[in-house]
Each structure stands twice: as C-alpha cells, then as structure tokens.
Short mmCIF file of C-alpha atoms and ligand atoms in Angstrom, two decimals:
data_model
loop_
_atom_site.label_atom_id
_atom_site.label_comp_id
_atom_site.label_asym_id
_atom_site.label_seq_id
_atom_site.Cartn_x
_atom_site.Cartn_y
_atom_site.Cartn_z
CA UNK B 757 110.79 86.43 84.48
CA UNK B 758 112.14 89.78 85.10
CA UNK B 759 115.48 89.88 87.21
CA UNK B 760 116.61 93.13 88.99
CA UNK B 761 118.55 94.61 91.93
CA UNK B 762 115.77 97.06 92.71
CA UNK B 763 111.95 96.84 91.95
CA UNK B 764 109.69 99.76 92.87
CA UNK B 765 106.04 98.72 93.36
CA UNK B 766 103.77 101.50 92.43
CA UNK B 767 104.37 104.38 90.23
CA UNK B 768 102.44 107.15 92.16
CA UNK B 769 104.27 110.27 93.56
CA UNK B 770 106.37 107.87 96.07
CA UNK B 771 107.44 105.31 93.65
CA UNK B 772 107.97 107.49 90.78
CA UNK B 773 110.20 110.01 93.01
CA UNK B 774 112.16 106.91 94.27
CA UNK B 775 112.90 105.71 90.61
CA UNK B 776 113.93 109.14 89.56
CA UNK B 777 116.36 109.63 92.28
CA UNK B 778 117.82 106.25 91.63
CA UNK B 779 118.33 107.07 88.10
CA UNK B 780 120.00 110.48 88.86
CA UNK B 781 122.74 108.18 90.71
CA UNK B 782 122.88 106.14 87.65
CA UNK B 783 121.12 103.09 89.45
CA UNK B 784 118.55 101.12 87.19
CA UNK B 785 115.39 99.70 88.62
CA UNK B 786 112.25 98.20 87.65
CA UNK B 787 109.02 100.51 88.34
CA UNK B 788 105.72 98.54 88.28
CA UNK B 789 102.18 99.60 88.43
CA UNK B 790 98.95 97.82 87.89
CA UNK B 791 97.51 100.95 85.94
CA UNK B 792 98.27 102.46 82.71
CA UNK B 793 99.25 106.18 83.10
CA UNK B 794 97.38 108.63 82.89
CA UNK B 795 95.40 107.08 85.68
CA UNK B 796 93.03 108.72 88.28
CA UNK B 797 93.67 108.65 92.00
CA UNK B 798 91.10 109.77 94.64
CA UNK B 799 92.73 112.82 96.32
CA UNK B 800 92.02 116.52 97.12
CA UNK B 801 94.47 117.47 94.37
CA UNK B 802 96.17 120.07 96.54
CA UNK B 803 99.95 120.09 96.14
CA UNK B 804 101.67 121.99 98.82
CA UNK B 805 105.02 123.97 98.83
CA UNK B 806 106.62 120.85 100.08
CA UNK B 807 105.64 118.92 96.75
CA UNK B 808 107.38 122.09 94.85
CA UNK B 809 110.57 121.51 97.13
CA UNK B 810 110.71 117.69 96.20
CA UNK B 811 110.38 118.42 92.60
CA UNK B 812 113.25 120.64 92.86
CA UNK B 813 115.19 118.15 94.51
CA UNK B 814 114.40 115.80 91.77
CA UNK B 815 115.80 118.25 89.17
CA UNK B 816 116.06 122.14 89.65
CA UNK B 817 114.06 122.78 86.38
CA UNK B 818 111.02 120.62 87.43
CA UNK B 819 109.06 123.27 89.47
CA UNK B 820 109.31 125.69 86.43
CA UNK B 821 108.35 122.76 84.04
CA UNK B 822 105.36 122.10 86.00
CA UNK B 823 104.17 125.56 86.39
CA UNK B 824 104.15 125.82 82.73
CA UNK B 825 101.81 122.74 82.43
CA UNK B 826 98.15 123.71 81.25
CA UNK B 827 96.48 121.32 83.96
CA UNK B 828 97.47 123.16 87.10
CA UNK B 829 96.25 126.23 89.15
CA UNK B 830 98.69 128.13 91.37
CA UNK B 831 97.19 128.38 94.89
CA UNK B 832 98.12 131.14 97.15
CA UNK B 833 96.51 130.15 100.41
CA UNK B 834 93.70 128.52 102.69
CA UNK B 835 90.35 129.73 103.84
CA UNK B 836 89.61 128.02 107.00
CA UNK B 837 85.74 128.24 107.88
CA UNK B 838 85.33 127.48 111.59
CA UNK B 839 82.43 125.67 113.21
CA UNK B 840 81.07 129.05 114.12
CA UNK B 841 81.17 130.26 110.60
CA UNK B 842 84.18 132.53 110.63
CA UNK B 843 86.46 132.51 107.76
CA UNK B 844 90.21 132.61 108.49
CA UNK B 845 92.15 133.35 105.26
CA UNK B 846 95.69 132.18 105.63
CA UNK B 847 97.92 132.97 102.55
CA UNK B 848 100.87 130.63 102.21
CA UNK B 849 103.17 133.73 101.96
CA UNK B 850 102.50 136.86 103.61
CA UNK B 851 101.91 139.85 101.36
CA UNK B 852 102.28 137.70 98.30
CA UNK B 853 102.11 139.17 94.73
CA UNK B 854 100.70 136.60 92.13
CA UNK B 855 102.14 138.47 89.42
CA UNK B 856 105.79 138.16 90.42
CA UNK B 857 106.12 135.54 93.09
CA UNK B 858 106.54 131.81 92.32
CA UNK B 859 103.46 130.08 93.66
CA UNK B 860 103.92 128.45 97.07
CA UNK B 861 101.43 125.60 96.01
CA UNK B 862 99.20 124.15 93.28
CA UNK B 863 96.05 122.26 92.65
CA UNK B 864 96.15 119.81 89.79
CA UNK B 865 94.24 116.69 89.19
CA UNK B 866 96.44 113.76 90.35
CA UNK B 867 95.43 112.24 86.87
CA UNK B 868 97.66 114.96 85.46
CA UNK B 869 100.25 115.57 88.29
CA UNK B 870 101.05 111.79 88.50
CA UNK B 871 101.51 111.58 84.78
CA UNK B 872 103.79 114.66 84.74
CA UNK B 873 106.09 112.66 87.12
CA UNK B 874 105.66 109.41 84.64
CA UNK B 875 106.38 111.44 81.78
CA UNK B 876 109.84 112.33 83.63
CA UNK B 877 110.29 108.60 84.42
CA UNK B 878 109.94 107.81 80.66
CA UNK B 879 112.94 109.95 79.89
CA UNK B 880 115.28 108.03 81.88
CA UNK B 881 116.67 104.87 80.41
CA UNK B 882 117.86 103.62 83.72
CA UNK B 883 114.00 102.91 84.62
CA UNK B 884 112.17 100.28 82.93
CA UNK B 885 108.33 101.07 83.68
CA UNK B 886 105.98 98.14 83.62
CA UNK B 887 102.31 99.11 83.37
CA UNK B 888 99.29 97.01 83.75
CA UNK B 889 101.00 94.62 85.98
CA UNK B 890 98.93 93.88 89.30
CA UNK B 891 101.31 92.38 91.95
CA UNK B 892 99.51 90.34 94.49
CA UNK B 893 102.09 87.77 95.54
CA UNK B 894 105.22 88.34 97.40
CA UNK B 895 107.41 85.25 98.16
CA UNK B 896 110.58 85.61 100.17
CA UNK B 897 113.71 84.04 98.22
CA UNK B 898 116.18 81.84 100.26
CA UNK B 899 119.20 83.88 99.74
CA UNK B 900 117.22 87.27 100.25
CA UNK B 901 115.01 89.26 98.18
CA UNK B 902 111.54 88.70 96.86
CA UNK B 903 109.78 86.83 93.92
CA UNK B 904 106.79 88.84 92.94
CA UNK B 905 103.96 87.72 90.87
CA UNK B 906 100.53 88.38 89.70
CA UNK B 907 97.10 86.48 90.64
CA UNK B 908 97.75 83.62 88.26
CA UNK B 909 101.43 83.24 89.23
CA UNK B 910 102.23 85.03 85.89
CA UNK B 911 104.47 88.08 85.23
CA UNK B 912 107.07 87.21 87.64
CA UNK B 913 109.87 89.51 89.04
CA UNK B 914 112.90 88.49 90.90
CA UNK B 915 114.40 91.60 92.98
CA UNK B 916 117.02 91.84 95.59
CA UNK B 917 115.32 94.85 97.00
CA UNK B 918 111.87 95.95 97.04
CA UNK B 919 110.75 99.46 97.56
CA UNK B 920 106.99 99.20 98.31
CA UNK B 921 105.06 102.27 97.02
CA UNK B 922 101.58 100.82 96.03
CA UNK B 923 99.48 102.98 98.42
CA UNK B 924 96.90 102.93 101.15
CA UNK B 925 95.71 99.39 100.20
CA UNK B 926 99.16 97.81 99.84
CA UNK B 927 98.87 93.94 100.50
CA UNK B 928 102.54 93.87 101.06
CA UNK B 929 102.17 96.43 103.95
CA UNK B 930 99.53 94.16 105.60
CA UNK B 931 100.70 90.72 104.99
CA UNK B 932 104.35 90.97 104.92
CA UNK B 933 105.27 93.89 106.95
CA UNK B 934 102.45 93.38 109.29
CA UNK B 935 101.07 96.83 109.55
CA UNK B 936 97.28 96.91 110.41
CA UNK B 937 94.85 99.72 109.67
CA UNK B 938 94.04 101.46 112.83
CA UNK B 939 90.79 103.29 113.07
CA UNK B 940 92.47 105.73 115.33
CA UNK B 941 95.08 106.42 112.89
CA UNK B 942 93.10 106.01 109.47
CA UNK B 943 90.84 108.43 107.79
CA UNK B 944 88.19 107.84 105.07
CA UNK B 945 87.88 110.32 102.35
CA UNK B 946 85.54 110.95 99.48
CA UNK B 947 86.11 112.90 96.46
CA UNK B 948 83.98 114.44 93.72
CA UNK B 949 84.50 116.84 90.82
CA UNK B 950 82.08 119.42 90.28
CA UNK B 951 81.54 122.10 87.41
CA UNK B 952 80.26 125.57 88.07
CA UNK B 953 80.53 125.97 91.86
CA UNK B 954 80.13 129.69 92.39
CA UNK B 955 82.49 132.23 94.14
CA UNK B 956 85.64 130.11 94.10
CA UNK B 957 88.46 132.23 95.36
CA UNK B 958 90.12 134.52 92.82
CA UNK B 959 93.50 133.45 94.05
CA UNK B 960 92.60 129.92 94.13
CA UNK B 961 92.77 129.55 97.96
CA UNK B 962 91.73 125.99 99.03
CA UNK B 963 88.58 125.97 101.23
CA UNK B 964 88.50 123.77 104.33
CA UNK B 965 85.04 123.92 106.30
CA UNK B 966 84.79 122.62 109.76
CA UNK B 967 80.96 122.13 110.30
CA UNK B 968 79.68 121.73 113.85
CA UNK B 969 77.62 118.90 112.61
CA UNK B 970 80.30 117.02 110.97
CA UNK B 971 83.23 117.36 113.49
CA UNK B 972 85.62 115.99 113.66
CA UNK B 973 85.65 115.63 109.85
CA UNK B 974 86.00 118.33 107.42
CA UNK B 975 84.46 119.34 103.92
CA UNK B 976 86.91 120.70 101.25
CA UNK B 977 86.24 122.65 97.98
CA UNK B 978 89.62 123.05 96.08
CA UNK B 979 89.41 125.16 92.74
CA UNK B 980 90.74 123.44 89.73
CA UNK B 981 91.52 124.48 86.10
CA UNK B 982 88.53 124.81 83.57
CA UNK B 983 85.92 126.00 86.00
CA UNK B 984 86.08 122.58 87.88
CA UNK B 985 86.49 122.16 91.71
CA UNK B 986 87.59 119.28 93.85
CA UNK B 987 84.99 118.79 96.56
CA UNK B 988 85.28 116.14 99.38
CA UNK B 989 85.04 115.08 102.99
CA UNK B 990 87.29 113.29 105.26
CA UNK B 991 86.99 111.87 108.85
CA UNK B 992 88.74 109.51 111.10
CA UNK B 993 87.60 106.04 110.71
CA UNK B 994 86.91 105.52 114.40
CA UNK B 995 84.65 108.64 114.54
CA UNK B 996 82.71 107.30 111.62
CA UNK B 997 82.11 104.12 113.25
CA UNK B 998 81.07 105.68 116.69
CA UNK B 999 78.70 107.95 114.85
CA UNK B 1000 77.58 105.50 112.46
CA UNK B 1001 77.94 107.86 109.42
CA UNK B 1002 77.45 107.36 105.81
CA UNK B 1003 79.98 109.64 104.39
CA UNK B 1004 78.35 109.97 100.93
CA UNK B 1005 75.05 110.80 102.49
CA UNK B 1006 76.78 113.33 104.75
CA UNK B 1007 78.44 115.16 102.03
CA UNK B 1008 75.47 115.34 99.94
CA UNK B 1009 73.39 116.71 102.94
CA UNK B 1010 75.89 119.38 103.66
CA UNK B 1011 75.92 120.55 99.95
CA UNK B 1012 71.98 120.43 100.12
CA UNK B 1013 71.32 122.10 103.36
CA UNK B 1014 74.12 124.59 104.45
CA UNK B 1015 72.83 127.79 103.36
CA UNK B 1016 76.07 129.21 102.02
CA UNK B 1017 76.95 125.96 100.19
CA UNK B 1018 73.51 125.64 99.06
CA UNK B 1019 73.74 129.03 97.30
CA UNK B 1020 77.19 128.16 95.83
CA UNK B 1021 76.36 124.80 94.42
CA UNK B 1022 73.21 125.81 93.00
CA UNK B 1023 73.38 124.92 89.38
CA UNK B 1024 76.71 123.19 89.83
CA UNK B 1025 77.20 119.80 88.02
CA UNK B 1026 78.69 116.81 89.51
CA UNK B 1027 80.82 115.35 87.00
CA UNK B 1028 81.68 111.68 87.34
CA UNK B 1029 81.11 109.56 90.37
CA UNK B 1030 81.75 110.23 94.11
CA UNK B 1031 84.72 108.02 94.91
CA UNK B 1032 86.19 107.01 98.26
CA UNK B 1033 89.74 105.88 99.40
CA UNK B 1034 91.69 105.57 102.68
CA UNK B 1035 94.27 107.93 104.22
CA UNK B 1036 96.73 106.01 106.39
CA UNK B 1037 97.87 108.72 108.73
CA UNK B 1038 101.15 109.16 110.14
CA UNK B 1039 100.20 110.04 113.67
CA UNK B 1040 101.97 107.15 114.98
CA UNK B 1041 105.56 105.76 114.31
CA UNK B 1042 105.65 102.47 112.42
CA UNK B 1043 108.46 100.30 111.32
CA UNK B 1044 109.00 101.28 107.75
CA UNK B 1045 111.47 98.62 106.64
CA UNK B 1046 112.66 95.11 106.95
CA UNK B 1047 114.90 92.41 105.35
CA UNK B 1048 115.17 93.57 101.67
CA UNK B 1049 112.21 96.13 101.71
CA UNK B 1050 111.23 99.47 102.46
CA UNK B 1051 107.70 101.23 102.61
CA UNK B 1052 107.11 104.54 101.08
CA UNK B 1053 104.28 107.02 101.04
CA UNK B 1054 100.94 105.78 102.00
CA UNK B 1055 102.29 102.13 102.10
CA UNK B 1056 104.12 103.23 105.16
CA UNK B 1057 101.34 105.53 106.53
CA UNK B 1058 102.88 108.88 106.26
CA UNK B 1059 99.87 111.21 105.67
CA UNK B 1060 99.67 114.29 107.70
CA UNK B 1061 96.98 113.79 110.32
CA UNK B 1062 95.74 117.40 110.40
CA UNK B 1063 95.85 118.63 106.71
CA UNK B 1064 95.45 115.16 105.09
CA UNK B 1065 98.44 115.96 102.97
CA UNK B 1066 100.33 112.84 101.72
CA UNK B 1067 101.80 113.58 98.19
CA UNK B 1068 104.82 115.48 99.59
CA UNK B 1069 105.65 112.93 102.28
CA UNK B 1070 105.37 110.11 99.74
CA UNK B 1071 107.92 111.98 97.51
CA UNK B 1072 110.26 112.72 100.64
CA UNK B 1073 110.16 108.99 101.66
CA UNK B 1074 110.77 107.89 98.12
CA UNK B 1075 113.91 110.15 97.96
CA UNK B 1076 115.20 108.58 101.32
CA UNK B 1077 114.43 105.19 100.05
CA UNK B 1078 116.59 105.81 96.83
CA UNK B 1079 119.34 107.00 98.91
CA UNK B 1080 119.15 103.97 101.08
CA UNK B 1081 118.82 101.65 98.15
CA UNK B 1082 122.15 103.15 96.88
CA UNK B 1083 123.94 102.28 100.09
CA UNK B 1084 122.56 98.77 99.94
CA UNK B 1085 123.67 98.14 96.52
CA UNK B 1086 127.17 99.74 97.33
CA UNK B 1087 127.55 97.60 100.38
CA UNK B 1088 125.63 94.67 99.20
CA UNK B 1089 123.71 94.76 102.50
CA UNK B 1090 119.92 94.32 102.55
CA UNK B 1091 119.53 93.17 106.01
CA UNK B 1092 116.86 94.73 108.15
CA UNK B 1093 119.43 96.03 110.44
CA UNK B 1094 121.18 97.89 107.73
CA UNK B 1095 117.61 99.18 106.47
CA UNK B 1096 116.83 100.77 109.78
CA UNK B 1097 118.84 103.75 108.69
CA UNK B 1098 115.73 104.57 106.23
CA UNK B 1099 113.35 104.57 109.05
CA UNK B 1100 115.66 107.12 110.96
CA UNK B 1101 116.05 109.49 108.18
CA UNK B 1102 112.29 109.45 107.29
CA UNK B 1103 111.20 110.21 110.82
CA UNK B 1104 114.13 112.58 111.49
CA UNK B 1105 112.66 114.62 108.52
CA UNK B 1106 108.85 114.21 109.26
CA UNK B 1107 108.14 113.01 112.93
CA UNK B 1108 108.17 116.44 114.44
CA UNK B 1109 105.73 117.83 111.76
CA UNK B 1110 103.53 114.69 112.01
CA UNK B 1111 103.63 114.76 115.74
CA UNK B 1112 102.44 118.39 115.86
CA UNK B 1113 99.77 117.81 113.15
CA UNK B 1114 98.45 115.03 115.48
CA UNK B 1115 98.14 117.64 118.31
CA UNK B 1116 96.34 120.17 115.89
CA UNK B 1117 94.08 117.23 114.93
CA UNK B 1118 92.76 116.98 118.37
CA UNK B 1119 91.98 120.80 118.39
CA UNK B 1120 89.08 119.62 116.28
CA UNK B 1121 87.59 118.07 119.44
CA UNK B 1122 87.50 121.65 120.89
CA UNK B 1123 85.30 123.71 118.24
CA UNK B 1124 84.97 126.60 120.91
CA UNK B 1125 88.84 127.10 121.00
CA UNK B 1126 88.80 126.61 117.03
CA UNK B 1127 86.24 129.53 116.90
CA UNK B 1128 88.18 131.68 119.29
CA UNK B 1129 91.40 131.12 117.07
CA UNK B 1130 89.43 132.04 113.98
CA UNK B 1131 87.69 134.99 115.41
CA UNK B 1132 90.77 136.60 116.90
CA UNK B 1133 92.67 136.03 113.82
CA UNK B 1134 90.41 137.67 111.39
CA UNK B 1135 90.59 140.95 113.51
CA UNK B 1136 94.27 140.53 114.59
CA UNK B 1137 96.89 141.09 111.78
CA UNK B 1138 99.92 139.90 113.91
CA UNK B 1139 98.13 136.64 114.88
CA UNK B 1140 96.95 136.20 111.01
CA UNK B 1141 100.49 136.69 110.19
CA UNK B 1142 101.77 134.28 112.65
CA UNK B 1143 99.39 131.43 111.27
CA UNK B 1144 100.30 132.31 107.70
CA UNK B 1145 103.99 131.74 108.53
CA UNK B 1146 103.10 128.35 110.23
CA UNK B 1147 102.62 126.81 106.83
CA UNK B 1148 106.14 127.75 105.82
CA UNK B 1149 107.81 127.38 109.10
CA UNK B 1150 107.28 124.39 111.22
CA UNK B 1151 108.84 125.67 114.37
CA UNK B 1152 106.16 128.48 114.51
CA UNK B 1153 103.61 125.55 114.53
CA UNK B 1154 105.26 124.63 117.93
CA UNK B 1155 103.69 127.70 119.22
CA UNK B 1156 100.27 126.10 118.75
CA UNK B 1157 101.31 123.47 121.36
CA UNK B 1158 102.09 125.97 124.06
CA UNK B 1159 99.17 126.82 126.40
CA UNK B 1160 100.61 130.46 126.62
CA UNK B 1161 99.68 130.93 122.90
CA UNK B 1162 95.94 130.30 123.88
CA UNK B 1163 96.28 132.30 127.12
CA UNK B 1164 97.51 135.11 125.04
CA UNK B 1165 95.03 134.74 122.44
CA UNK B 1166 92.23 134.73 124.61
CA UNK B 1167 93.07 137.44 126.94
CA UNK B 1168 94.77 139.87 125.12
C1 FAD H 1541 90.16 111.40 99.64
C2 FAD H 1541 91.49 111.84 99.74
C3 FAD H 1541 91.97 113.24 99.67
C4 FAD H 1541 93.51 113.50 99.63
N1 FAD H 1541 93.86 114.81 99.48
C5 FAD H 1541 95.19 115.08 99.36
C6 FAD H 1541 95.50 116.30 98.91
O1 FAD H 1541 94.65 117.23 98.56
N2 FAD H 1541 96.99 116.70 98.90
C7 FAD H 1541 97.78 115.72 99.27
O2 FAD H 1541 98.99 116.04 99.30
N3 FAD H 1541 97.38 114.28 99.61
C8 FAD H 1541 96.06 114.10 99.75
N4 FAD H 1541 95.82 112.77 99.93
C9 FAD H 1541 96.73 111.84 100.08
C10 FAD H 1541 97.46 111.26 98.89
O3 FAD H 1541 96.48 110.94 97.89
C11 FAD H 1541 98.54 110.33 99.14
O4 FAD H 1541 98.94 110.53 100.36
C12 FAD H 1541 99.30 110.07 98.04
O5 FAD H 1541 98.53 109.43 96.84
C13 FAD H 1541 100.26 108.85 98.52
O6 FAD H 1541 101.17 108.59 97.22
P1 FAD H 1541 101.86 107.27 97.11
O7 FAD H 1541 102.88 107.28 95.94
O8 FAD H 1541 102.26 106.56 98.31
O9 FAD H 1541 100.62 106.28 96.76
P2 FAD H 1541 99.65 106.28 95.46
O10 FAD H 1541 99.44 107.67 95.05
O11 FAD H 1541 98.36 105.83 95.97
O12 FAD H 1541 100.10 105.44 94.46
C14 FAD H 1541 100.19 104.01 94.34
C15 FAD H 1541 100.52 103.43 93.11
O13 FAD H 1541 100.61 101.94 93.20
C16 FAD H 1541 99.82 101.20 91.98
N5 FAD H 1541 99.34 100.04 92.80
C17 FAD H 1541 98.57 99.71 93.86
N6 FAD H 1541 98.36 98.36 93.95
C18 FAD H 1541 99.13 98.00 93.12
C19 FAD H 1541 99.49 96.39 92.75
N7 FAD H 1541 98.94 95.49 93.55
N8 FAD H 1541 100.48 96.33 91.80
C20 FAD H 1541 101.04 97.30 91.02
N9 FAD H 1541 100.74 98.50 91.40
C21 FAD H 1541 99.79 98.75 92.35
C22 FAD H 1541 98.50 102.10 92.05
O14 FAD H 1541 98.15 102.01 90.66
C23 FAD H 1541 99.04 103.70 92.09
O15 FAD H 1541 99.63 103.98 90.83
C24 FAD H 1541 94.32 112.53 99.87
C25 FAD H 1541 93.78 111.13 99.87
C26 FAD H 1541 92.50 110.95 99.84
C27 FAD H 1541 92.08 109.39 99.91
#
C-alpha cells in the first residue's frame, strides 16, 4: 500500500505537467501510469505555440532543450485546403525567418514528446513515478480522499487528493465525476503513420483538408522527422452516427480517390496500423472537480473543438491543478467547495478560446462561406495576415464571430 497526499493518475502531458509544477514548489506526489514509457498515444502529433509556452512555464530552459531533440520538426504554419480546393496558407508568425526565429510550433511523435516530459519527471526526487499500474477501482475514504487499486484489488494507493489525468477513456471521469460522452461534444479520430508521402511542405506546414464529401470532418497530413507523415481524420461522433460512416474506410477512400492525394500517396507506405481514439471536446463547460479530486486534460474534456488541439490545454490544466493542490495542502482543505477555484482558473484561461472555436467549428456547416474566406485570403494580403495573426492573438479570432467581418470579406 502506497500512502500519499497527492496522487496523479496518468503521466501524459496533463499529469506530467502537474507533477513537474508540484515538484517545483517542493511538494511530493505519486505519478501513476498503466503504461511503461516511452509509450505511443494516438494523436496528430502537432504541438502548438501554446505547448512551447507551457514548457517554458515548467522551466525556462525546456523549449530550447526540446528544440535540440532529434525527434521533432519545427513547423511554421498551416495549409487549409477548403472544400472548393483552394489552399490557404497561414504562417504561425507573419514574415517568419526559419534560420533566425524560434519555431512557433513543432511536430513530434507523442511517443517522443511524452517521453521527453517523463524524462524531466525522472529528474525530480519529489516525484515517485509508478509505471505499469492500471488503476481501475476508486473507493472513497470515510475521512476524505480515495483508495485506488488495480483489477485484482492489488497495488493499492491511499491518497488525500487525486489529480485525474488519465485521458479520454477515464473511468473516474465517467463513474465518479459523472461526466458522460456526448456525441455533440465528442470527436472520433484515426491516426496512421506513412512513409514517403510526396510534396510535404519545405517549412513543415501542417495540412488540414476539408473535403466536400467528408464535412464536417477533416483529413490531415502532418510532416514528421525521417520522411514520415502523421495522416489522419477526425469527425464529430454525432455526424458519424447520422451519416453511418466507417472512418477507416473513409480515410482510405480519400487517399485512393482524391486526385491530389492519390498522386502524393502513390508509392507511400503505411507503417504500422491505423489506430483510433476519442477526442472529448471542450465545447461545453463541465464540472472539473469535486471532493478530493480535479480532472485534468482529456479527463476533463478540454480539447479545442475547431483545431482538435488538446496537448496544450492538458498542460495548462495540469499547471492549475498543481497550484490548487498546493493551496489544498497549505489549508488542509480538500472540499468540493474549495476545489471550485480550480474550475474557475481553468475556464478563465480557456473558455473564451473554446467558445470561439465552437463557433468556428460551426463554420464547417457552411462550406460556401469557408470557400469564400479561403478564396479571398489567397488574393488579399491583409486578410491573410489577419488570419495568420489569429493563431497568436485570440482577440483577433473574435473578428470571425462578427457578421461585419464576413460582410467586408464578401463585398470588398
Ligand atoms: C486522433 C487524434 C488526433 C489528435 N491530434 C492532436 C494534435 O495534433 N495536437 C494536439 O495538441 N492534440 C491532439 N489530440 C488530442 C491529444 O492527444 C490529447 O488532448 C492529449 O493527449 C491529452 O493529454 P492528457 O495528458 O490529458 O491525456 P493522455 O495523453 O491520454 O494521457 C493519459 C495517460 O493516462 C494513462 N492511463 C490511462 N488509463 C489509465 C489507468 N486506468 N491507470 C493508469 N494510467 C492510465 C495513459 O497510459 C496515458 O499515459 C488528438 C487526439 C486524437 C485522438
């Protein structure tokens, strides 16, 4: 039996970040994962500028340390391919200079990125990392806190506070916190690794393709080191059910039949299996805490509904969970009422962004409008610049919500 004040369940980006922030404050914790690192995680492997910021918040030297890893590619922007076939290229930073600017984002297999974080964890004596421990039972203790155990009741952990960061399929989220998967706020995704896809961008722009016959879903191609590409699809679960789609068939169909993809994938090799996983979207506010627990990252459904980005939000919530845990320890208060400050902090930071992305997600229901934006922006420098800035400045994204933006766009 392990006994601890703070146990973090899951050592993905959310859990590892929480543990590292606790260690920074001198607080010890148990960090438990069912896997042994390095381990794979189904993901697009794109790490935005927000991830770089969160690395910096953990420790100022981490972004540079990560940029010197061999297993990553700096990425300078996004190509959006509209349903009408126009390509809108949006650099993350306007007038970027790859030879002198620090990259605004990266693409790195999660096998490597998550292991990079776990390597940092292993350097902190305050963190006890327990791998290969599959926690399936959560028993509330009389005096507060939980007793956690595996399937056979073995490997027990007694904890005063539980930070739940065990991802999209968290049993705790469903059975104890009572949050259900809602098809309107849940996306299904598939990921494959291909070698030899042709014409990947020289500056490693990631590609998001919005095909007419696959809306409101999207298809992506993200370049990776070593001539690999992360290729995948994502779509709202409600749309998959109503259209009765088989995502894997759809993905292979698009590769085989869309002329441009057909050409670029000709001779490319699928490496490993096509794997699927869920994306709990943050398009709706949920209760993220209760007596003696906080939900972090995917376990709290914090994925951006438009971009599908969840690594940064997992790290942001992990950071706030650590701050709240320190307060709980100082004041010896683990009550649901006290924990509310965590929900507030997370949504103060993320809600505006998540709400806006929800609006943009709805744009996918209006392909003609999407086509107009893409077509105008390819010809209009100022508009392209505005969209580029939107990726760095959330307030600019507000413009997309205003009808006047579209009016000017369509009639100027
Ligand atoms: C197809 C797809 C594409 C995506 N693309 C992107 C992208 O390009 N960029 C981006 O930012 N986000 C992307 N996301 C979202 C991103 O993967 C998640 O938001 C992110 O992994 C959340 O981190 P986390 O720490 O909350 O959970 P996870 O990364 O899922 O980590 C959870 C950890 O908990 C452990 N665990 C699970 N159950 C147990 C248990 N019972 N006992 C002990 N340990 C347990 C797991 O082994 C794992 O290590 C994508 C997701 C999918 C499915």
